[in-house]
Amino acid sequence: MRTIGIIGGGQLGRMLAMAAARLNFRTVILEPQPDCPAAQVANSQIVANYDDEAALAKLAEACDLITYEFENVPVAAAERLARALPVYPPPKALEVSQDRVTEKQFLNGCGIETARFHAIDDQEQLEQALADFSGIGVLKTRRLGYDGKGQRLFHHKTDDAAGAYMALGNVPLILESFIAFEREISIIAARGTDGAIACFDPAENIHRNGILHTSTVPASVGETTTAAARAAAATILEALGYVGVIGVEFFVLADGTPIVNEIAPRVHNSGHWTEAACVVSQFEQHIRAVTGLALSDGARHSDCVMQNLIGDDIEDVPAWLAKPNALVHLYGKSEARPGRKMGHVTWLI
């Protein structure tokens, strides 16, 4: 029986471990938090930081291959592991996705359109970049931002930019131009060790306070938009020599053109619907990909809506359980906090 090492012990690692068990694989979690959500269902946990050399050596010795549940795994740690055993997705995917400027340069180099952008390293560069964008744009940290954190919006050319660079931590930033989009969609795609590629149907996503609220399938887009989004995902997978599942987020313009917002080299929140509406979920698809098994074609058998349960939404679980056609998935977190993802529910429509 082969063993898969999973770096990261949150809910995505938890669902990967559950999918791996169904296919007769063992899992070992590397995560500094004891009794993390993933360790509750995995075979064992190594309690250590992600860059702990002794822990990485122990993980490599215990496993046949390594994957990860989040994109902020230290690249050096992934490269160290890759010298000893397969690491999927490859460390290059981490390197590209961890810096928003590097990510956009990579995408543009693949011929994929994104928002216009400027790298920002001080207040003066910010003011010059805002002038180029007529005072309007989205300012973000280049690294470590997620769920709307590390961002500031400039809606009008009269918005005061004074002190904005310092307010976001005196760290490298990126200013992105506003995209006049009609909706947001995402594609969950996978590439196997043999180069085979499969995509799930696009989901239409709605965010609240920077956090994904719902994903609805089918998305309100035409076949041309869907085909273009799938093609962009396939281009990204091929360019990275990728193995595993990836999430690609898009803005869709009024004419149906999809513009890539960002990529996530892992299973993705907007793909949780697949566990209820497809025979093979994104989590099983990822396990199949990294272990060399045949990929599912990604077909769905039902339309659905997935909703995140955030913070006190956990109190609504009894009501959700009483509803027909609803699948509730909780993450094993003992404390509900504002903005914390406690679980999700997907209902078939």
mmCIF file of C-alpha atoms in Angstrom:
data_model
loop_
_atom_site.group_PDB
_atom_site.id
_atom_site.type_symbol
_atom_site.label_atom_id
_atom_site.label_comp_id
_atom_site.label_asym_id
_atom_site.label_seq_id
_atom_site.Cartn_x
_atom_site.Cartn_y
_atom_site.Cartn_z
ATOM 1 C CA MET A 1 0.000 0.000 0.000
ATOM 2 C CA ARG A 2 1.528 3.313 -1.105
ATOM 3 C CA THR A 3 1.712 6.335 1.172
ATOM 4 C CA ILE A 4 1.032 9.930 0.155
ATOM 5 C CA GLY A 5 2.551 12.791 2.120
ATOM 6 C CA ILE A 6 0.336 15.872 2.367
ATOM 7 C CA ILE A 7 1.889 19.180 3.386
ATOM 8 C CA GLY A 8 -0.735 21.222 5.211
ATOM 9 C CA GLY A 9 -3.381 20.047 7.642
ATOM 10 C CA GLY A 10 -6.447 22.172 6.896
ATOM 11 C CA GLN A 11 -9.758 21.194 5.360
ATOM 12 C CA LEU A 12 -8.329 20.652 1.878
ATOM 13 C CA GLY A 13 -5.745 18.243 3.258
ATOM 14 C CA ARG A 14 -8.536 16.561 5.206
ATOM 15 C CA MET A 15 -10.623 15.974 2.079
ATOM 16 C CA LEU A 16 -7.567 14.782 0.141
ATOM 17 C CA ALA A 17 -6.811 12.247 2.887
ATOM 18 C CA MET A 18 -10.401 11.002 2.803
ATOM 19 C CA ALA A 19 -10.258 10.574 -0.977
ATOM 20 C CA ALA A 20 -6.906 8.788 -0.729
ATOM 21 C CA ALA A 21 -8.286 6.312 1.816
ATOM 22 C CA ARG A 22 -11.125 5.394 -0.549
ATOM 23 C CA LEU A 23 -8.523 4.398 -3.139
ATOM 24 C CA ASN A 24 -6.476 2.369 -0.651
ATOM 25 C CA PHE A 25 -3.650 4.851 -0.061
ATOM 26 C CA ARG A 26 -2.201 5.772 3.304
ATOM 27 C CA THR A 27 -1.557 9.422 4.155
ATOM 28 C CA VAL A 28 0.898 11.289 6.371
ATOM 29 C CA ILE A 29 0.256 14.947 7.213
ATOM 30 C CA LEU A 30 3.015 17.503 7.840
ATOM 31 C CA GLU A 31 1.460 20.335 9.862
ATOM 32 C CA PRO A 32 2.620 22.305 12.931
ATOM 33 C CA GLN A 33 -0.848 22.401 14.513
ATOM 34 C CA PRO A 34 -1.526 19.237 16.550
ATOM 35 C CA ASP A 35 -4.839 17.475 15.849
ATOM 36 C CA CYS A 36 -5.404 19.546 12.724
ATOM 37 C CA PRO A 37 -8.480 18.802 10.562
ATOM 38 C CA ALA A 38 -6.496 16.607 8.153
ATOM 39 C CA ALA A 39 -4.827 14.553 10.900
ATOM 40 C CA GLN A 40 -8.249 13.548 12.231
ATOM 41 C CA VAL A 41 -8.729 11.349 9.148
ATOM 42 C CA ALA A 42 -5.143 10.597 8.015
ATOM 43 C CA ASN A 43 -2.985 7.670 9.115
ATOM 44 C CA SER A 44 -0.440 9.832 10.927
ATOM 45 C CA GLN A 45 0.826 13.369 11.423
ATOM 46 C CA ILE A 46 4.288 14.841 11.700
ATOM 47 C CA VAL A 47 3.927 17.877 13.963
ATOM 48 C CA ALA A 48 6.510 20.345 12.683
ATOM 49 C CA ASN A 49 6.956 23.474 10.594
ATOM 50 C CA TYR A 50 6.837 23.087 6.837
ATOM 51 C CA ASP A 51 10.530 23.938 6.475
ATOM 52 C CA ASP A 52 11.807 21.784 9.346
ATOM 53 C CA GLU A 53 14.648 19.771 7.768
ATOM 54 C CA ALA A 54 14.357 16.803 10.137
ATOM 55 C CA ALA A 55 10.592 16.662 9.581
ATOM 56 C CA LEU A 56 11.009 16.849 5.804
ATOM 57 C CA ALA A 57 13.493 13.977 5.926
ATOM 58 C CA LYS A 58 11.060 11.961 8.051
ATOM 59 C CA LEU A 59 8.221 12.718 5.631
ATOM 60 C CA ALA A 60 10.307 11.663 2.636
ATOM 61 C CA GLU A 61 11.276 8.415 4.329
ATOM 62 C CA ALA A 62 7.655 7.587 5.210
ATOM 63 C CA CYS A 63 6.092 8.360 1.825
ATOM 64 C CA ASP A 64 6.151 7.351 -1.817
ATOM 65 C CA LEU A 65 5.156 10.773 -3.130
ATOM 66 C CA ILE A 66 4.308 14.230 -1.813
ATOM 67 C CA THR A 67 1.492 16.671 -2.510
ATOM 68 C CA TYR A 68 0.201 19.742 -0.698
ATOM 69 C CA GLU A 69 -3.039 21.495 0.155
ATOM 70 C CA PHE A 70 -2.025 25.162 -0.060
ATOM 71 C CA GLU A 71 0.181 27.301 -2.263
ATOM 72 C CA ASN A 72 2.359 28.893 0.419
ATOM 73 C CA VAL A 73 4.467 25.802 1.050
ATOM 74 C CA PRO A 74 8.102 26.987 1.154
ATOM 75 C CA VAL A 75 9.507 26.424 -2.338
ATOM 76 C CA ALA A 76 12.865 25.360 -0.894
ATOM 77 C CA ALA A 77 11.136 22.648 1.150
ATOM 78 C CA ALA A 78 9.303 21.338 -1.928
ATOM 79 C CA GLU A 79 12.524 21.337 -3.941
ATOM 80 C CA ARG A 80 14.338 19.504 -1.145
ATOM 81 C CA LEU A 81 11.662 16.804 -1.133
ATOM 82 C CA ALA A 82 11.680 16.611 -4.938
ATOM 83 C CA ARG A 83 15.316 15.504 -4.840
ATOM 84 C CA ALA A 84 14.219 12.395 -2.947
ATOM 85 C CA LEU A 85 10.791 11.477 -4.357
ATOM 86 C CA PRO A 86 8.052 12.797 -6.658
ATOM 87 C CA VAL A 87 6.402 16.060 -5.596
ATOM 88 C CA TYR A 88 3.112 16.898 -7.316
ATOM 89 C CA PRO A 89 2.240 19.557 -8.358
ATOM 90 C CA PRO A 90 5.863 20.441 -9.196
ATOM 91 C CA PRO A 91 7.695 23.077 -7.118
ATOM 92 C CA LYS A 92 7.654 25.378 -10.168
ATOM 93 C CA ALA A 93 3.897 25.752 -9.715
ATOM 94 C CA LEU A 94 4.474 27.006 -6.172
ATOM 95 C CA GLU A 95 7.130 29.442 -7.316
ATOM 96 C CA VAL A 96 4.843 30.904 -9.978
ATOM 97 C CA SER A 97 1.726 31.185 -7.815
ATOM 98 C CA GLN A 98 3.303 32.580 -4.644
ATOM 99 C CA ASP A 99 4.066 35.984 -6.170
ATOM 100 C CA ARG A 100 1.269 37.812 -7.983
ATOM 101 C CA VAL A 101 3.671 39.635 -10.298
ATOM 102 C CA THR A 102 5.493 36.423 -11.223
ATOM 103 C CA GLU A 103 2.126 34.750 -11.763
ATOM 104 C CA LYS A 104 0.870 37.415 -14.146
ATOM 105 C CA GLN A 105 4.160 37.499 -16.034
ATOM 106 C CA PHE A 106 3.933 33.721 -16.425
ATOM 107 C CA LEU A 107 0.338 33.892 -17.649
ATOM 108 C CA ASN A 108 1.059 36.691 -20.110
ATOM 109 C CA GLY A 109 4.082 34.716 -21.337
ATOM 110 C CA CYS A 110 1.692 31.847 -22.102
ATOM 111 C CA GLY A 111 -0.432 34.194 -24.191
ATOM 112 C CA ILE A 112 -3.151 34.376 -21.521
ATOM 113 C CA GLU A 113 -4.738 37.750 -20.866
ATOM 114 C CA THR A 114 -4.862 39.214 -17.339
ATOM 115 C CA ALA A 115 -5.540 42.610 -15.822
ATOM 116 C CA ARG A 116 -2.843 45.195 -16.488
ATOM 117 C CA PHE A 117 -0.492 45.540 -13.548
ATOM 118 C CA HIS A 118 2.449 47.349 -12.015
ATOM 119 C CA ALA A 119 4.920 45.995 -9.472
ATOM 120 C CA ILE A 120 5.043 48.380 -6.501
ATOM 121 C CA ASP A 121 8.068 48.652 -4.209
ATOM 122 C CA ASP A 122 7.490 52.030 -2.590
ATOM 123 C CA GLN A 123 4.973 54.854 -2.230
ATOM 124 C CA GLU A 124 6.372 56.798 -5.177
ATOM 125 C CA GLN A 125 5.915 53.827 -7.526
ATOM 126 C CA LEU A 126 2.361 53.425 -6.231
ATOM 127 C CA GLU A 127 1.483 57.016 -7.037
ATOM 128 C CA GLN A 128 3.017 56.721 -10.516
ATOM 129 C CA ALA A 129 1.126 53.483 -11.191
ATOM 130 C CA LEU A 130 -2.169 54.988 -9.993
ATOM 131 C CA ALA A 131 -1.618 57.905 -12.354
ATOM 132 C CA ASP A 132 -1.191 55.410 -15.222
ATOM 133 C CA PHE A 133 -4.509 53.777 -14.236
ATOM 134 C CA SER A 134 -6.301 57.139 -13.810
ATOM 135 C CA GLY A 135 -6.306 56.681 -10.036
ATOM 136 C CA ILE A 136 -8.344 53.471 -10.124
ATOM 137 C CA GLY A 137 -7.145 49.948 -9.316
ATOM 138 C CA VAL A 138 -6.719 47.133 -6.840
ATOM 139 C CA LEU A 139 -3.633 47.208 -4.621
ATOM 140 C CA LYS A 140 -2.548 43.829 -3.243
ATOM 141 C CA THR A 141 0.369 42.275 -1.448
ATOM 142 C CA ARG A 142 2.406 40.216 -3.876
ATOM 143 C CA ARG A 143 2.628 37.318 -1.425
ATOM 144 C CA LEU A 144 0.451 35.583 1.188
ATOM 145 C CA GLY A 145 -2.820 37.426 0.585
ATOM 146 C CA TYR A 146 -6.009 35.328 0.516
ATOM 147 C CA ASP A 147 -9.771 35.668 1.120
ATOM 148 C CA GLY A 148 -9.596 39.403 0.531
ATOM 149 C CA LYS A 149 -6.770 40.013 3.006
ATOM 150 C CA GLY A 150 -3.862 42.287 2.095
ATOM 151 C CA GLN A 151 -5.840 44.405 -0.377
ATOM 152 C CA ARG A 152 -6.995 47.973 -0.880
ATOM 153 C CA LEU A 153 -9.349 49.265 -3.550
ATOM 154 C CA PHE A 154 -9.073 52.628 -5.287
ATOM 155 C CA HIS A 155 -12.537 53.253 -6.725
ATOM 156 C CA HIS A 156 -12.146 56.869 -7.804
ATOM 157 C CA LYS A 157 -9.279 59.001 -9.014
ATOM 158 C CA THR A 158 -9.888 61.240 -5.992
ATOM 159 C CA ASP A 159 -9.200 58.428 -3.487
ATOM 160 C CA ASP A 160 -6.282 59.366 -1.233
ATOM 161 C CA ALA A 161 -3.285 57.077 -1.730
ATOM 162 C CA ALA A 162 -1.170 58.726 0.979
ATOM 163 C CA GLY A 163 0.387 56.105 3.259
ATOM 164 C CA ALA A 164 -1.133 53.201 1.335
ATOM 165 C CA TYR A 165 2.182 51.450 0.800
ATOM 166 C CA MET A 166 2.983 51.602 4.519
ATOM 167 C CA ALA A 167 -0.565 50.565 5.475
ATOM 168 C CA LEU A 168 -0.129 47.264 3.625
ATOM 169 C CA GLY A 169 3.047 46.484 5.535
ATOM 170 C CA ASN A 170 5.922 48.039 3.572
ATOM 171 C CA VAL A 171 6.162 44.846 1.519
ATOM 172 C CA PRO A 172 6.261 44.318 -2.255
ATOM 173 C CA LEU A 173 2.842 45.058 -3.765
ATOM 174 C CA ILE A 174 1.050 44.844 -7.082
ATOM 175 C CA LEU A 175 -1.437 47.338 -8.481
ATOM 176 C CA GLU A 176 -3.920 45.745 -10.869
ATOM 177 C CA SER A 177 -6.246 47.613 -13.189
ATOM 178 C CA PHE A 178 -9.971 47.218 -12.610
ATOM 179 C CA ILE A 179 -11.689 44.726 -14.887
ATOM 180 C CA ALA A 180 -15.290 45.590 -15.853
ATOM 181 C CA PHE A 181 -16.582 42.037 -15.557
ATOM 182 C CA GLU A 182 -20.087 40.608 -15.524
ATOM 183 C CA ARG A 183 -19.384 37.537 -13.433
ATOM 184 C CA GLU A 184 -16.627 35.420 -11.929
ATOM 185 C CA ILE A 185 -16.113 31.784 -12.854
ATOM 186 C CA SER A 186 -13.539 29.137 -12.116
ATOM 187 C CA ILE A 187 -12.338 26.006 -13.821
ATOM 188 C CA ILE A 188 -11.079 23.018 -11.863
ATOM 189 C CA ALA A 189 -8.734 21.088 -14.132
ATOM 190 C CA ALA A 190 -6.374 18.157 -13.716
ATOM 191 C CA ARG A 191 -3.360 16.747 -15.505
ATOM 192 C CA GLY A 192 -2.095 13.210 -14.957
ATOM 193 C CA THR A 193 1.427 11.822 -14.952
ATOM 194 C CA ASP A 194 0.811 10.691 -18.541
ATOM 195 C CA GLY A 195 -0.125 14.206 -19.663
ATOM 196 C CA ALA A 196 -3.856 13.536 -19.900
ATOM 197 C CA ILE A 197 -5.993 16.584 -19.065
ATOM 198 C CA ALA A 198 -9.579 16.721 -17.798
ATOM 199 C CA CYS A 199 -11.705 19.699 -16.751
ATOM 200 C CA PHE A 200 -14.804 19.988 -14.611
ATOM 201 C CA ASP A 201 -17.562 22.340 -15.736
ATOM 202 C CA PRO A 202 -17.066 26.004 -14.865
ATOM 203 C CA ALA A 203 -18.634 27.234 -11.632
ATOM 204 C CA GLU A 204 -20.043 30.736 -11.217
ATOM 205 C CA ASN A 205 -18.754 32.249 -7.990
ATOM 206 C CA ILE A 206 -20.090 34.928 -5.667
ATOM 207 C CA HIS A 207 -17.876 36.412 -2.956
ATOM 208 C CA ARG A 208 -18.792 38.218 0.245
ATOM 209 C CA ASN A 209 -16.188 40.252 2.122
ATOM 210 C CA GLY A 210 -13.505 38.761 -0.110
ATOM 211 C CA ILE A 211 -14.445 35.174 0.785
ATOM 212 C CA LEU A 212 -16.165 32.734 -1.567
ATOM 213 C CA HIS A 213 -19.848 32.505 -0.629
ATOM 214 C CA THR A 214 -21.403 30.314 -3.314
ATOM 215 C CA SER A 215 -20.418 28.381 -6.424
ATOM 216 C CA THR A 216 -23.233 27.559 -8.855
ATOM 217 C CA VAL A 217 -23.090 24.993 -11.646
ATOM 218 C CA PRO A 218 -23.851 25.439 -14.461
ATOM 219 C CA ALA A 219 -22.391 28.922 -14.744
ATOM 220 C CA SER A 220 -24.289 31.505 -16.784
ATOM 221 C CA VAL A 221 -21.788 31.468 -19.655
ATOM 222 C CA GLY A 222 -21.905 30.199 -23.215
ATOM 223 C CA GLU A 223 -19.999 27.384 -24.847
ATOM 224 C CA THR A 224 -17.459 29.780 -26.362
ATOM 225 C CA THR A 225 -16.558 31.147 -22.916
ATOM 226 C CA THR A 226 -16.372 27.647 -21.453
ATOM 227 C CA ALA A 227 -14.135 26.427 -24.267
ATOM 228 C CA ALA A 228 -11.809 29.434 -23.872
ATOM 229 C CA ALA A 229 -11.549 28.910 -20.094
ATOM 230 C CA ARG A 230 -10.814 25.216 -20.543
ATOM 231 C CA ALA A 231 -8.170 26.008 -23.152
ATOM 232 C CA ALA A 232 -6.492 28.525 -20.848
ATOM 233 C CA ALA A 233 -6.427 25.970 -18.023
ATOM 234 C CA ALA A 234 -4.902 23.362 -20.328
ATOM 235 C CA THR A 235 -2.245 25.839 -21.500
ATOM 236 C CA ILE A 236 -1.284 26.560 -17.879
ATOM 237 C CA LEU A 237 -1.078 22.863 -17.011
ATOM 238 C CA GLU A 238 1.128 22.105 -20.000
ATOM 239 C CA ALA A 239 3.423 25.095 -19.442
ATOM 240 C CA LEU A 240 4.068 24.059 -15.834
ATOM 241 C CA GLY A 241 4.484 20.347 -16.568
ATOM 242 C CA TYR A 242 1.763 20.084 -13.955
ATOM 243 C CA VAL A 243 0.478 16.946 -12.247
ATOM 244 C CA GLY A 244 -2.603 17.178 -10.044
ATOM 245 C CA VAL A 245 -5.649 19.440 -9.757
ATOM 246 C CA ILE A 246 -5.483 23.206 -10.295
ATOM 247 C CA GLY A 247 -8.023 25.976 -9.757
ATOM 248 C CA VAL A 248 -8.102 28.806 -12.309
ATOM 249 C CA GLU A 249 -10.247 31.857 -11.552
ATOM 250 C CA PHE A 250 -11.587 34.090 -14.332
ATOM 251 C CA PHE A 251 -13.366 37.388 -14.786
ATOM 252 C CA VAL A 252 -15.900 37.157 -17.619
ATOM 253 C CA LEU A 253 -16.366 40.315 -19.690
ATOM 254 C CA ALA A 254 -19.636 41.478 -21.225
ATOM 255 C CA ASP A 255 -18.695 39.904 -24.568
ATOM 256 C CA GLY A 256 -18.013 36.551 -22.865
ATOM 257 C CA THR A 257 -14.212 36.787 -22.897
ATOM 258 C CA PRO A 258 -12.660 35.100 -19.832
ATOM 259 C CA ILE A 259 -9.710 36.957 -18.250
ATOM 260 C CA VAL A 260 -7.587 34.990 -15.767
ATOM 261 C CA ASN A 261 -7.600 36.497 -12.283
ATOM 262 C CA GLU A 262 -5.361 33.996 -10.508
ATOM 263 C CA ILE A 263 -4.349 30.350 -10.289
ATOM 264 C CA ALA A 264 -4.215 28.048 -7.287
ATOM 265 C CA PRO A 265 -1.953 24.974 -7.614
ATOM 266 C CA ARG A 266 -4.163 22.738 -5.503
ATOM 267 C CA VAL A 267 -7.718 21.581 -5.009
ATOM 268 C CA HIS A 268 -9.913 24.653 -4.709
ATOM 269 C CA ASN A 269 -12.838 25.923 -2.658
ATOM 270 C CA SER A 270 -14.879 26.573 -5.803
ATOM 271 C CA GLY A 271 -14.565 22.890 -6.698
ATOM 272 C CA HIS A 272 -16.206 21.505 -3.561
ATOM 273 C CA TRP A 273 -19.453 21.077 -5.502
ATOM 274 C CA THR A 274 -17.889 18.154 -7.358
ATOM 275 C CA GLU A 275 -18.266 15.808 -4.376
ATOM 276 C CA ALA A 276 -22.072 16.072 -4.638
ATOM 277 C CA ALA A 277 -22.661 16.588 -8.363
ATOM 278 C CA CYS A 278 -20.001 14.352 -9.950
ATOM 279 C CA VAL A 279 -19.166 10.675 -9.591
ATOM 280 C CA VAL A 280 -15.513 11.628 -9.006
ATOM 281 C CA SER A 281 -14.784 14.702 -6.875
ATOM 282 C CA GLN A 282 -11.898 17.115 -7.350
ATOM 283 C CA PHE A 283 -10.223 15.447 -4.366
ATOM 284 C CA GLU A 284 -10.336 11.971 -5.859
ATOM 285 C CA GLN A 285 -9.289 13.446 -9.203
ATOM 286 C CA HIS A 286 -6.189 14.902 -7.546
ATOM 287 C CA ILE A 287 -5.318 11.592 -5.889
ATOM 288 C CA ARG A 288 -5.805 9.796 -9.200
ATOM 289 C CA ALA A 289 -3.564 12.325 -10.968
ATOM 290 C CA VAL A 290 -0.636 12.232 -8.542
ATOM 291 C CA THR A 291 -0.663 8.432 -8.218
ATOM 292 C CA GLY A 292 -0.783 7.749 -11.957
ATOM 293 C CA LEU A 293 -4.351 6.431 -12.049
ATOM 294 C CA ALA A 294 -6.797 7.196 -14.855
ATOM 295 C CA LEU A 295 -8.509 10.580 -14.622
ATOM 296 C CA SER A 296 -12.261 10.965 -14.590
ATOM 297 C CA ASP A 297 -13.655 12.967 -17.494
ATOM 298 C CA GLY A 298 -15.124 15.454 -14.995
ATOM 299 C CA ALA A 299 -18.723 14.943 -16.087
ATOM 300 C CA ARG A 300 -21.447 16.025 -13.664
ATOM 301 C CA HIS A 301 -24.759 14.267 -13.119
ATOM 302 C CA SER A 302 -26.601 17.180 -11.452
ATOM 303 C CA ASP A 303 -26.835 20.951 -11.301
ATOM 304 C CA CYS A 304 -26.003 22.343 -7.876
ATOM 305 C CA VAL A 305 -25.071 25.208 -5.584
ATOM 306 C CA MET A 306 -22.243 25.004 -3.057
ATOM 307 C CA GLN A 307 -22.243 27.402 -0.105
ATOM 308 C CA ASN A 308 -19.446 27.913 2.389
ATOM 309 C CA LEU A 309 -20.364 27.723 6.073
ATOM 310 C CA ILE A 310 -18.357 30.539 7.619
ATOM 311 C CA GLY A 311 -18.112 31.396 11.313
ATOM 312 C CA ASP A 312 -21.519 31.238 12.972
ATOM 313 C CA ASP A 313 -23.040 29.637 9.849
ATOM 314 C CA ILE A 314 -22.133 26.392 11.598
ATOM 315 C CA GLU A 315 -25.249 26.910 13.721
ATOM 316 C CA ASP A 316 -27.375 26.382 10.603
ATOM 317 C CA VAL A 317 -26.167 22.803 10.132
ATOM 318 C CA PRO A 318 -29.236 21.123 11.723
ATOM 319 C CA ALA A 319 -31.492 23.015 9.315
ATOM 320 C CA TRP A 320 -29.322 22.065 6.337
ATOM 321 C CA LEU A 321 -29.368 18.409 7.382
ATOM 322 C CA ALA A 322 -33.165 18.494 7.307
ATOM 323 C CA LYS A 323 -33.260 19.633 3.678
ATOM 324 C CA PRO A 324 -33.583 17.150 0.806
ATOM 325 C CA ASN A 325 -30.775 16.873 -1.754
ATOM 326 C CA ALA A 326 -28.280 18.674 0.530
ATOM 327 C CA LEU A 327 -24.824 17.283 1.278
ATOM 328 C CA VAL A 328 -23.197 18.792 4.389
ATOM 329 C CA HIS A 329 -19.437 18.533 4.877
ATOM 330 C CA LEU A 330 -17.870 19.800 8.131
ATOM 331 C CA TYR A 331 -14.164 20.336 8.670
ATOM 332 C CA GLY A 332 -13.550 19.171 12.238
ATOM 333 C CA LYS A 333 -12.760 22.646 13.587
ATOM 334 C CA SER A 334 -13.669 23.091 17.233
ATOM 335 C CA GLU A 335 -13.945 26.886 17.309
ATOM 336 C CA ALA A 336 -16.044 29.074 15.035
ATOM 337 C CA ARG A 337 -14.513 32.490 14.373
ATOM 338 C CA PRO A 338 -15.588 35.319 12.047
ATOM 339 C CA GLY A 339 -14.337 34.598 8.536
ATOM 340 C CA ARG A 340 -13.305 31.028 9.381
ATOM 341 C CA LYS A 341 -14.468 28.299 7.008
ATOM 342 C CA MET A 342 -16.177 25.670 9.146
ATOM 343 C CA GLY A 343 -17.635 23.537 6.374
ATOM 344 C CA HIS A 344 -19.740 23.694 3.254
ATOM 345 C CA VAL A 345 -23.069 22.466 1.964
ATOM 346 C CA THR A 346 -23.948 21.520 -1.607
ATOM 347 C CA TRP A 347 -27.532 21.108 -2.702
ATOM 348 C CA LEU A 348 -28.662 19.580 -5.966
ATOM 349 C CA ILE A 349 -31.112 21.580 -8.102
#
